[in-house]
CSV table of C-alpha atoms in Angstrom, one decimal:
chain,number,residue,atom,x,y,z
A,232,MET,CA,-5.3,-18.0,146.1
A,233,SER,CA,-3.2,-16.4,143.5
A,234,LYS,CA,-1.6,-13.0,144.2
A,235,ILE,CA,-3.2,-10.1,142.4
A,236,ILE,CA,-0.7,-8.5,140.0
A,237,ALA,CA,-0.8,-4.8,139.6
A,238,PRO,CA,-1.2,-3.6,136.0
A,239,PRO,CA,1.9,-2.2,134.3
A,240,PRO,CA,2.1,1.6,134.4
A,241,PHE,CA,1.2,2.0,130.8
A,242,LEU,CA,-2.1,0.3,131.4
A,243,LYS,CA,-3.2,2.5,134.3
A,244,GLY,CA,-4.7,5.1,132.1
A,245,ALA,CA,-7.0,2.6,130.6
A,246,ALA,CA,-8.7,2.0,133.9
A,247,LYS,CA,-9.3,5.7,134.3
A,248,ALA,CA,-10.6,6.1,130.8
A,249,ALA,CA,-13.0,3.3,131.2
A,250,ALA,CA,-14.7,5.2,134.1
A,251,LYS,CA,-15.5,8.2,131.9
A,252,PRO,CA,-19.0,9.0,130.7
A,253,SER,CA,-20.0,7.5,127.4
A,254,GLU,CA,-21.6,10.6,126.0
A,255,VAL,CA,-19.9,11.7,122.8
A,256,ILE,CA,-18.2,15.1,123.0
A,257,LYS,CA,-17.5,16.8,119.7
A,258,GLU,CA,-15.4,19.9,119.0
A,259,ARG,CA,-17.1,22.9,117.5
A,260,SER,CA,-15.2,22.3,114.2
A,261,MET,CA,-16.8,18.8,114.0
A,262,LEU,CA,-20.2,20.3,114.3
A,263,LEU,CA,-19.4,22.9,111.6
A,264,GLN,CA,-18.2,20.4,109.1
A,265,LYS,CA,-21.3,18.3,109.9
A,266,GLN,CA,-23.4,21.3,109.0
A,267,MET,CA,-21.5,21.9,105.7
A,268,LEU,CA,-21.9,18.3,104.6
A,269,GLY,CA,-25.6,18.3,105.7
A,270,ASP,CA,-26.2,21.4,103.5
A,271,LEU,CA,-24.5,19.6,100.6
A,272,PHE,CA,-26.7,16.6,100.9
A,273,HIS,CA,-29.7,18.9,101.0
A,274,ASP,CA,-28.6,20.6,97.8
A,275,LEU,CA,-28.2,17.3,96.2
A,276,THR,CA,-31.6,16.1,97.1
A,277,THR,CA,-33.2,19.2,95.6
A,278,ALA,CA,-30.8,19.4,92.6
A,279,LYS,CA,-33.5,18.4,90.1
A,280,ASP,CA,-35.8,21.1,91.4
A,281,THR,CA,-33.2,23.8,91.4
A,282,GLY,CA,-31.8,22.7,88.0
A,283,ARG,CA,-28.2,22.1,89.2
A,284,LYS,CA,-26.3,19.3,87.5
A,285,VAL,CA,-24.7,16.5,89.5
A,286,VAL,CA,-21.2,15.0,89.0
A,287,TYR,CA,-20.2,11.6,90.4
A,288,THR,CA,-16.5,11.6,91.0
A,289,PHE,CA,-13.8,10.4,93.5
A,290,VAL,CA,-11.8,12.0,96.3
A,291,PRO,CA,-8.1,11.4,95.2
A,292,GLY,CA,-7.4,13.7,92.3
A,293,ASN,CA,-10.7,15.4,92.5
A,294,LEU,CA,-11.4,18.4,90.3
A,295,SER,CA,-13.4,20.3,93.0
A,296,GLU,CA,-12.5,23.8,91.7
A,297,LEU,CA,-13.5,22.9,88.1
A,298,ILE,CA,-16.9,21.5,89.4
A,299,LEU,CA,-17.5,24.6,91.3
A,300,ALA,CA,-16.6,26.7,88.3
A,301,PHE,CA,-19.5,25.1,86.4
A,302,ASP,CA,-21.9,25.4,89.5
A,303,MET,CA,-22.3,21.7,89.5
A,304,LEU,CA,-22.7,19.5,92.6
A,305,PRO,CA,-20.4,16.6,93.4
A,306,VAL,CA,-21.2,13.1,94.7
A,307,TYR,CA,-18.4,11.2,96.2
A,308,PRO,CA,-19.3,7.4,96.4
A,309,GLU,CA,-16.5,6.8,98.9
A,310,ILE,CA,-17.8,9.4,101.3
A,311,ASN,CA,-21.3,7.9,101.1
A,312,ALA,CA,-19.9,4.5,101.8
A,313,LEU,CA,-17.8,5.6,104.8
A,314,GLN,CA,-20.8,7.5,106.2
A,315,TRP,CA,-22.9,4.4,105.9
A,316,GLY,CA,-20.2,2.5,107.7
A,317,MET,CA,-20.0,5.0,110.6
A,318,ARG,CA,-23.8,4.6,110.9
A,319,LYS,CA,-23.3,0.8,111.0
A,320,LYS,CA,-25.5,0.2,108.0
A,321,SER,CA,-23.0,-0.6,105.4
A,322,GLY,CA,-23.1,-4.4,106.1
A,323,SER,CA,-26.6,-5.0,104.5
A,324,LEU,CA,-25.7,-2.9,101.5
A,325,ILE,CA,-22.5,-5.0,100.9
A,326,ARG,CA,-24.5,-8.2,101.3
A,327,ASP,CA,-27.0,-7.0,98.7
A,328,ALA,CA,-24.2,-6.2,96.3
A,329,GLU,CA,-22.8,-9.7,96.8
A,330,LYS,CA,-26.2,-11.3,96.1
A,331,TYR,CA,-26.2,-9.2,92.9
A,332,GLY,CA,-22.9,-10.9,91.9
A,333,TYR,CA,-20.0,-9.0,93.4
A,334,SER,CA,-17.2,-11.1,94.8
A,335,GLU,CA,-16.3,-11.0,98.5
A,336,ASP,CA,-12.9,-9.6,97.5
A,337,VAL,CA,-14.2,-6.5,95.7
A,338,CYS,CA,-13.5,-3.2,97.4
A,339,THR,CA,-16.2,-2.7,100.0
A,340,TYR,CA,-16.6,1.0,99.0
A,341,VAL,CA,-17.7,-0.3,95.6
A,342,LYS,CA,-20.1,-2.8,97.0
A,343,CYS,CA,-21.6,-0.3,99.4
A,344,ASP,CA,-22.2,2.1,96.5
A,345,VAL,CA,-23.8,-0.7,94.4
A,346,GLY,CA,-25.9,-1.8,97.3
A,347,MET,CA,-27.0,1.8,97.8
A,348,PHE,CA,-28.1,1.9,94.1
A,349,LEU,CA,-30.0,-1.4,94.5
A,350,ASN,CA,-31.9,0.1,97.5
A,351,GLY,CA,-33.1,3.2,95.7
A,352,ASN,CA,-30.0,5.3,95.9
A,353,ILE,CA,-30.9,6.6,99.4
A,354,GLY,CA,-27.9,8.5,100.8
A,355,PRO,CA,-26.5,8.2,104.4
A,356,THR,CA,-28.7,11.1,105.5
A,357,GLY,CA,-31.8,9.1,104.6
A,358,GLU,CA,-32.6,11.3,101.6
A,359,LYS,CA,-32.6,10.0,98.0
A,360,LEU,CA,-29.6,11.1,96.0
A,361,PRO,CA,-30.1,12.2,92.4
A,362,PRO,CA,-28.6,10.2,89.5
A,363,PRO,CA,-25.5,11.6,87.9
A,364,ASP,CA,-25.6,14.0,84.9
A,365,LEU,CA,-21.9,13.4,84.4
A,366,LEU,CA,-19.5,10.6,85.5
A,367,LEU,CA,-16.1,12.3,86.0
A,368,LEU,CA,-13.3,9.8,86.5
A,369,SER,CA,-10.0,11.4,87.6
A,370,TYR,CA,-7.7,8.4,87.7
A,371,THR,CA,-4.8,8.7,90.1
A,372,GLY,CA,-3.4,5.3,90.6
A,373,CYS,CA,-6.3,3.2,92.1
A,374,PHE,CA,-7.2,0.7,89.4
A,375,THR,CA,-10.4,-0.1,91.2
A,376,PHE,CA,-11.7,3.3,90.2
A,377,LEU,CA,-11.6,2.3,86.6
A,378,LYS,CA,-13.6,-0.8,87.1
A,379,TRP,CA,-16.0,1.1,89.5
A,380,PHE,CA,-16.8,3.6,86.8
A,381,GLU,CA,-17.3,0.8,84.2
A,382,ASN,CA,-20.0,-0.5,86.6
A,383,LEU,CA,-21.5,3.0,87.1
A,384,GLN,CA,-21.8,3.3,83.3
A,385,LYS,CA,-23.9,0.1,83.4
A,386,LEU,CA,-26.0,1.3,86.3
A,387,TYR,CA,-26.6,4.7,84.7
A,388,PRO,CA,-26.7,4.0,81.0
A,389,GLY,CA,-26.4,6.9,78.7
A,390,VAL,CA,-24.8,9.3,81.2
A,391,PRO,CA,-21.8,11.1,79.7
A,392,THR,CA,-18.4,10.0,81.0
A,393,ALA,CA,-15.2,12.1,81.1
A,394,MET,CA,-12.0,10.5,82.1
A,395,LEU,CA,-8.8,12.3,83.1
A,396,HIS,CA,-5.9,9.9,83.0
A,397,THR,CA,-3.0,10.8,85.4
A,398,PRO,CA,0.4,9.5,84.4
A,399,TYR,CA,2.3,7.6,87.1
A,400,ALA,CA,5.5,9.3,88.2
A,401,ALA,CA,7.5,6.2,89.0
A,402,ASP,CA,10.7,8.1,89.7
A,403,GLY,CA,8.9,10.9,91.5
A,404,VAL,CA,9.6,13.4,88.7
A,405,ILE,CA,6.7,15.3,87.0
A,406,THR,CA,7.8,16.4,83.6
A,407,GLU,CA,6.4,19.2,81.4
A,408,ASP,CA,5.3,16.5,78.8
A,409,MET,CA,3.2,14.9,81.6
A,410,VAL,CA,1.6,18.2,82.4
A,411,THR,CA,0.9,19.0,78.8
A,412,TYR,CA,-0.6,15.5,78.3
A,413,MET,CA,-3.1,16.2,81.2
A,414,VAL,CA,-3.9,19.7,80.2
A,415,ARG,CA,-4.8,18.5,76.7
A,416,GLN,CA,-7.2,16.0,78.2
A,417,LEU,CA,-8.8,18.8,80.3
A,418,GLU,CA,-9.1,21.0,77.2
A,419,GLU,CA,-10.3,18.4,74.7
A,420,ASP,CA,-12.5,16.1,76.7
A,421,VAL,CA,-13.2,17.0,80.3
A,422,ILE,CA,-14.1,20.7,80.0
A,423,PRO,CA,-16.2,20.2,76.7
A,424,LYS,CA,-18.3,17.5,78.4
A,425,MET,CA,-18.8,19.7,81.5
A,426,GLU,CA,-19.9,22.6,79.2
A,427,MET,CA,-22.3,20.2,77.4
A,428,VAL,CA,-23.8,18.9,80.6
A,429,SER,CA,-24.0,22.1,82.5
A,430,GLY,CA,-25.0,24.3,79.6
A,431,LYS,CA,-22.5,26.9,80.6
A,432,LYS,CA,-19.4,28.2,78.9
A,433,PHE,CA,-16.1,27.5,80.6
A,434,ASN,CA,-14.9,30.6,82.5
A,435,PRO,CA,-11.2,30.5,83.2
A,436,GLU,CA,-11.4,33.6,85.5
A,437,LYS,CA,-14.0,31.8,87.6
A,438,LEU,CA,-11.8,28.7,87.9
A,439,SER,CA,-8.8,30.8,88.9
A,440,ARG,CA,-10.9,32.4,91.6
A,441,HIS,CA,-11.8,29.0,93.0
A,442,LEU,CA,-8.2,27.9,92.8
A,443,GLY,CA,-7.1,31.0,94.8
A,444,LEU,CA,-9.6,30.1,97.5
A,445,ALA,CA,-8.4,26.5,97.4
A,446,SER,CA,-4.8,27.7,98.0
A,447,GLU,CA,-6.0,29.7,101.0
A,448,SER,CA,-7.7,26.6,102.5
A,449,GLU,CA,-4.5,24.5,101.8
A,450,ASP,CA,-2.4,27.1,103.7
A,451,TRP,CA,-4.7,26.7,106.8
A,452,ILE,CA,-4.8,22.9,106.5
A,453,SER,CA,-1.0,22.7,106.5
A,454,LYS,CA,-0.8,25.0,109.5
A,455,ILE,CA,-3.4,22.9,111.4
A,456,PHE,CA,-1.6,19.6,110.9
A,457,ASP,CA,1.8,21.2,111.5
A,458,LEU,CA,0.6,22.0,115.1
A,459,THR,CA,0.7,18.2,115.9
A,460,LYS,CA,4.5,18.5,116.0
A,461,ILE,CA,4.0,20.2,119.3
A,462,VAL,CA,4.3,17.9,122.4
A,463,PRO,CA,1.7,17.3,123.6
A,464,SER,CA,-0.2,17.3,120.3
A,465,PRO,CA,-3.4,19.5,120.5
A,466,ILE,CA,-5.3,17.1,118.2
A,467,ASP,CA,-5.3,13.6,116.9
A,468,ALA,CA,-4.3,13.8,113.3
A,469,TYR,CA,-6.0,10.6,112.3
A,470,PHE,CA,-9.2,10.0,114.2
A,471,ALA,CA,-10.1,13.7,114.5
A,472,GLY,CA,-8.2,14.4,111.3
A,473,VAL,CA,-10.7,12.5,109.2
A,474,TYR,CA,-13.3,15.1,110.4
A,475,TYR,CA,-11.0,18.0,109.5
A,476,ILE,CA,-10.4,16.8,106.0
A,477,GLY,CA,-14.1,16.2,105.4
A,478,PRO,CA,-14.8,19.6,103.7
A,479,ILE,CA,-11.9,19.6,101.3
A,480,ASN,CA,-12.6,16.0,100.3
A,481,ALA,CA,-16.4,16.5,99.9
A,482,GLY,CA,-16.3,19.3,97.3
A,483,PHE,CA,-15.7,22.4,99.4
A,484,ARG,CA,-12.0,22.9,98.4
A,485,GLY,CA,-12.1,26.1,96.4
A,486,ALA,CA,-15.2,27.5,98.2
A,487,GLU,CA,-15.3,30.5,100.5
A,488,SER,CA,-17.0,28.4,103.1
A,489,ALA,CA,-13.9,26.1,103.3
A,490,VAL,CA,-11.6,29.1,103.8
A,491,GLU,CA,-13.7,30.3,106.7
A,492,TYR,CA,-14.0,26.8,108.2
A,493,TYR,CA,-10.3,26.1,108.1
A,494,HIS,CA,-9.4,29.6,109.4
A,495,GLN,CA,-11.7,29.0,112.4
A,496,LEU,CA,-10.4,25.5,112.9
A,497,TYR,CA,-6.8,26.8,112.9
A,498,LEU,CA,-7.6,29.4,115.6
A,499,GLU,CA,-9.3,26.7,117.6
A,500,VAL,CA,-6.4,24.2,117.4
A,501,ALA,CA,-3.7,26.9,117.8
A,502,GLU,CA,-5.5,28.0,121.1
A,503,ARG,CA,-5.4,24.4,122.3
A,504,ALA,CA,-1.7,24.2,121.5
A,505,ARG,CA,-1.0,27.5,123.2
A,506,GLU,CA,-2.7,26.2,126.4
A,507,GLY,CA,-0.8,22.9,126.2
A,508,ARG,CA,-4.0,20.9,125.9
A,509,THR,CA,-4.3,17.3,124.7
A,510,PRO,CA,-6.7,16.1,121.9
A,511,VAL,CA,-10.5,15.8,122.4
A,512,THR,CA,-11.8,12.3,122.2
A,513,PRO,CA,-15.4,11.1,122.1
A,514,GLU,CA,-15.1,10.8,125.9
A,515,GLY,CA,-13.5,14.1,126.7
A,516,GLU,CA,-10.0,15.5,126.7
A,517,LEU,CA,-7.2,13.0,126.8
A,518,GLU,CA,-5.6,12.9,130.3
A,519,GLU,CA,-2.1,12.4,129.1
A,520,GLU,CA,-0.2,11.9,125.8
A,521,ARG,CA,1.8,8.7,126.4
A,522,PHE,CA,2.6,7.6,122.9
A,523,ARG,CA,2.9,9.5,119.6
A,524,LEU,CA,2.2,7.5,116.5
A,525,VAL,CA,2.3,7.8,112.7
A,526,VAL,CA,-0.3,5.6,111.0
A,527,GLU,CA,-0.5,4.3,107.5
A,528,GLY,CA,-3.8,3.3,105.9
A,529,PRO,CA,-7.5,4.3,106.2
A,530,PRO,CA,-9.3,3.8,109.5
A,531,ASN,CA,-12.0,1.2,110.0
A,532,TRP,CA,-15.4,3.0,109.7
A,533,THR,CA,-17.8,0.4,111.0
A,534,HIS,CA,-16.3,0.4,114.5
A,535,PHE,CA,-14.8,3.8,114.3
A,536,ARG,CA,-15.4,4.8,117.9
A,537,GLU,CA,-14.3,1.4,119.3
A,538,PHE,CA,-11.3,1.6,117.1
A,539,TRP,CA,-10.3,5.1,118.3
A,540,LYS,CA,-11.0,4.1,122.0
A,541,LEU,CA,-8.3,1.4,121.7
A,542,PHE,CA,-5.8,4.2,121.2
A,543,TYR,CA,-7.0,6.9,123.5
A,544,ASP,CA,-7.5,4.5,126.4
A,545,MET,CA,-3.7,4.0,126.2
A,546,GLY,CA,-2.9,7.6,125.8
A,547,ALA,CA,-1.9,7.1,122.2
A,548,VAL,CA,-2.2,10.1,119.8
A,549,VAL,CA,-1.7,9.8,116.1
A,550,VAL,CA,0.4,12.9,115.2
A,551,ALA,CA,0.5,12.2,111.4
A,552,SER,CA,-1.1,9.8,109.0
A,553,SER,CA,-1.0,9.1,105.3
A,554,TYR,CA,-4.8,8.8,105.0
A,555,THR,CA,-5.4,12.4,105.9
A,556,LYS,CA,-3.2,13.3,102.9
A,557,VAL,CA,-5.3,11.3,100.4
A,558,GLY,CA,-7.0,14.5,99.1
A,559,GLY,CA,-3.7,16.2,98.6
A,560,LEU,CA,-0.1,16.4,99.9
A,561,PHE,CA,-0.3,20.1,100.9
A,562,ASP,CA,2.2,19.9,103.7
A,563,ASN,CA,4.8,19.2,101.0
A,564,GLY,CA,4.3,22.6,99.6
A,565,PHE,CA,1.9,22.1,96.8
A,566,ARG,CA,-0.7,24.8,96.3
A,567,HIS,CA,-3.3,25.2,93.5
A,568,ASP,CA,-2.1,28.1,91.4
A,569,PRO,CA,-4.7,30.5,90.1
A,570,ASP,CA,-2.2,31.9,87.6
A,571,ASN,CA,-1.8,28.5,85.9
A,572,PRO,CA,-5.2,26.9,86.4
A,573,LEU,CA,-5.2,23.8,84.2
A,574,GLU,CA,-1.5,23.1,84.8
A,575,SER,CA,-2.1,23.4,88.5
A,576,LEU,CA,-4.9,20.8,88.4
A,577,ALA,CA,-2.6,18.5,86.4
A,578,ARG,CA,0.2,18.8,89.0
A,579,TYR,CA,-2.2,18.3,91.9
A,580,CYS,CA,-3.5,15.0,90.4
A,581,MET,CA,0.0,13.7,89.7
A,582,GLY,CA,1.1,14.5,93.3
A,583,CYS,CA,-1.7,12.6,95.0
A,584,TYR,CA,-0.7,10.0,97.6
A,585,THR,CA,-2.3,7.2,95.6
A,586,ASN,CA,-0.2,8.1,92.6
A,587,ILE,CA,3.2,8.3,94.2
A,588,SER,CA,5.7,5.4,94.2
A,589,LEU,CA,6.5,3.1,97.0
A,590,PRO,CA,9.9,4.7,97.7
A,591,GLU,CA,8.3,8.1,97.9
A,592,ARG,CA,5.7,6.8,100.3
A,593,VAL,CA,8.4,5.4,102.5
A,594,ASN,CA,10.3,8.7,102.5
A,595,LEU,CA,7.2,10.6,103.2
A,596,LEU,CA,6.4,8.4,106.2
A,597,GLU,CA,10.0,8.5,107.4
A,598,GLY,CA,9.8,12.3,107.4
A,599,PHE,CA,6.6,12.2,109.4
A,600,ILE,CA,8.1,9.9,112.1
A,601,LYS,CA,11.1,12.2,112.5
A,602,ASP,CA,9.4,15.6,112.2
A,603,TYR,CA,6.5,14.7,114.5
A,604,LYS,CA,8.7,13.0,117.1
A,605,ALA,CA,6.8,9.7,116.8
A,606,ASP,CA,7.3,6.9,119.3
A,607,GLY,CA,6.0,4.2,116.9
A,608,PHE,CA,4.7,3.4,113.4
A,609,LEU,CA,1.5,1.5,112.8
A,610,ILE,CA,-0.1,0.1,109.7
A,611,ASN,CA,-3.9,-0.5,109.5
A,612,SER,CA,-4.0,-2.8,106.4
A,613,ILE,CA,-7.4,-2.8,104.7
A,614,LYS,CA,-8.5,-6.1,103.3
A,615,SER,CA,-10.3,-4.8,100.3
A,616,CYS,CA,-8.2,-1.8,99.4
A,617,ASN,CA,-5.4,-2.8,97.1
A,618,SER,CA,-4.4,0.8,96.5
A,619,PHE,CA,-3.3,1.3,100.1
A,620,SER,CA,-2.5,-2.2,101.1
A,621,ALA,CA,0.0,-3.1,98.4
A,622,GLY,CA,3.6,-3.0,99.7
A,623,GLN,CA,2.6,-2.1,103.3
A,624,LEU,CA,4.6,-4.9,104.9
A,625,LEU,CA,7.7,-3.7,103.0
A,626,ILE,CA,7.0,-0.1,104.1
A,627,MET,CA,7.0,-1.3,107.7
A,628,ARG,CA,10.1,-3.3,107.5
A,629,GLU,CA,11.9,-0.5,105.6
A,630,LEU,CA,11.0,2.1,108.2
A,631,GLU,CA,12.0,-0.3,111.1
A,632,GLN,CA,15.4,-0.9,109.5
A,633,ARG,CA,16.0,2.8,108.7
A,634,LEU,CA,14.9,4.3,112.0
A,635,GLY,CA,14.8,1.5,114.6
A,636,VAL,CA,11.4,2.7,115.6
A,637,PRO,CA,8.8,0.2,117.1
A,638,VAL,CA,6.4,-0.9,114.4
A,639,SER,CA,3.2,-2.9,114.2
A,640,PHE,CA,0.6,-4.2,111.7
A,641,ILE,CA,-3.1,-4.7,112.2
A,642,GLU,CA,-5.8,-5.6,109.7
A,643,SER,CA,-9.4,-4.6,109.3
A,644,ASP,CA,-11.6,-3.2,106.5
A,645,LEU,CA,-13.2,0.0,105.3
A,646,VAL,CA,-16.9,-0.6,105.7
A,647,ASP,CA,-17.4,-4.4,105.9
A,648,PRO,CA,-18.1,-5.1,109.6
A,649,ARG,CA,-17.3,-8.8,109.1
A,650,TYR,CA,-13.6,-7.9,109.0
A,651,PHE,CA,-13.2,-6.0,112.2
A,652,SER,CA,-12.0,-8.3,115.0
A,653,TYR,CA,-11.8,-6.3,118.2
A,654,ALA,CA,-9.9,-9.0,120.2
A,655,ASN,CA,-7.3,-9.5,117.5
A,656,ILE,CA,-6.6,-5.8,117.0
A,657,LYS,CA,-6.6,-5.1,120.8
A,658,ASN,CA,-4.0,-7.9,121.3
A,659,ARG,CA,-1.8,-6.5,118.6
A,660,LEU,CA,-2.1,-3.0,119.9
A,661,ASP,CA,-1.5,-4.0,123.6
A,662,SER,CA,1.8,-5.7,122.5
A,663,PHE,CA,2.7,-2.6,120.5
A,664,PHE,CA,2.0,-0.2,123.3
A,665,GLN,CA,4.0,-2.4,125.7
A,666,MET,CA,6.9,-2.4,123.4
A,667,MET,CA,6.9,1.4,123.1
A,668,ASP,CA,6.5,1.7,126.8
A,669,GLN,CA,9.6,-0.4,127.5
A,670,ARG,CA,11.6,1.4,124.8
A,671,LYS,CA,10.8,4.8,126.4
A,672,ARG,CA,11.7,3.5,129.8
A,673,VAL,CA,15.1,2.3,128.6
A,674,GLY,CA,16.1,5.2,126.4
A,675,GLY,CA,13.4,7.9,126.5
A,676,ARG,CA,11.9,9.1,123.3
A,677,HIS,CA,13.7,7.8,120.2
A,678,GLN,CA,16.2,10.2,118.8
A,679,PHE,CA,16.5,9.9,115.0
A,680,SER,CA,19.7,10.4,113.1
A,681,LYS,CA,20.0,12.9,110.3
A,682,PRO,CA,19.0,11.6,106.8
A,683,GLU,CA,21.8,10.0,104.9
A,684,GLN,CA,23.2,12.1,102.1
A,685,THR,CA,24.6,11.3,98.7
A,686,SER,CA,28.0,12.5,97.7
A,687,SER,CA,26.3,15.4,95.9
A,688,GLY,CA,24.7,16.4,99.1
A,689,GLU,CA,21.1,15.2,98.2
A,690,GLN,CA,19.2,13.2,100.7
A,691,CYS,CA,19.0,9.4,99.8
A,692,SER,CA,15.4,8.9,98.7
A,693,MET,CA,14.6,6.4,96.0
A,694,ILE,CA,16.3,3.2,97.1
A,695,LEU,CA,14.7,0.7,99.5
A,696,PRO,CA,17.5,-1.4,101.2
A,697,VAL,CA,15.0,-4.2,102.1
A,698,LEU,CA,14.2,-4.7,98.5
A,699,GLN,CA,17.8,-4.6,97.5
A,700,GLN,CA,18.7,-7.2,100.1
A,701,GLU,CA,16.1,-9.6,98.7
A,702,GLY,CA,17.1,-9.0,95.1
A,703,ALA,CA,13.8,-7.6,94.1
A,704,LEU,CA,15.5,-4.5,92.5
């Protein structure tokens, strides 16, 4: 009879976690944001009765404050898709889109949206969503968005389309010419079409008021995610973070309700930090923070709870992630400016995570790993999302070389359940956690060196040694 081998110390927490009750426990803030989104969907389903106009648009580079200034209601197809995914109902919509002619390689957000249209445009709450009165494409680096709107134009023939083209800042510099180019588009195309559809004259003072409220929300959001620098972190900035960013990404940025929500959320999280408490998971408060991670890439939505459980069973907390910045990089200091409304919208779009260069992304993630005292860096690469997945292996190798931090790479998809392999992901994560555990046993938490500086005193930022070594630059 073989001898029973005791599990390694870093696995002991998993056994404890498995014995916890399965009832989902949600923080009060999660319930609040659920109510806000529920109210939005109700307003959408009654839009035709109330006379409010509906804008279909996207999260990255969204013009939430401008939409609010015209009293219009936004529909975000990505949010509909992820909510279908979390309800485990996106698979059938994707298959319907594929039967309609969409390739297996097409973004699954797109196919979920098309499948929803083919099935009567019933939203994730079970209520029928109104067709768009305006298609507002704010392009911020994801080429799929362009093709997505071409398809929406075919599905909704005759609906006006406004496009705001955001220049790509390859060297990380936003020039005045780029700002002027975007402001001209807003003045000459976007705003006139919104006036035509809404029947209302553009009111700059009203836009400025919404931008001021947006700036207040952004202050609170930055303070909330800054609290995860504390050890232990009071929240998980990825799995719980996607709930926290829900309101600003769903059309509430610039609304008074968002300021109230984020203020309350900050008080809640700050109290947890003051008491030294760990994050709340679906199965209760985490017993112990063992590993602090920075994660790149969106989460998997179809198996969201199982995916999260793989982390909290091991005491792993995500203290920073790129995905929760997709609606805006506010912790870098950007704020919407009510005194320069259109210029502010232009700068916001150009600074979106999907519009920044690969070297900038690496530098941003490097800063997260250092500032948030991370033990490891993980990439969840999404099969059907070229916008996020391109260059991720290079990002991982670059960060490993710069910082010597443990890194790992897993793969899944946004809302296609066929591409979530629990066993494969668990195997990869187990190896990753074991590697971090051994590293901490040998040398404790990794101490990062100060950023290298140029002869002029500026931090090195735009050169990737991995690319240089391989002759790609």
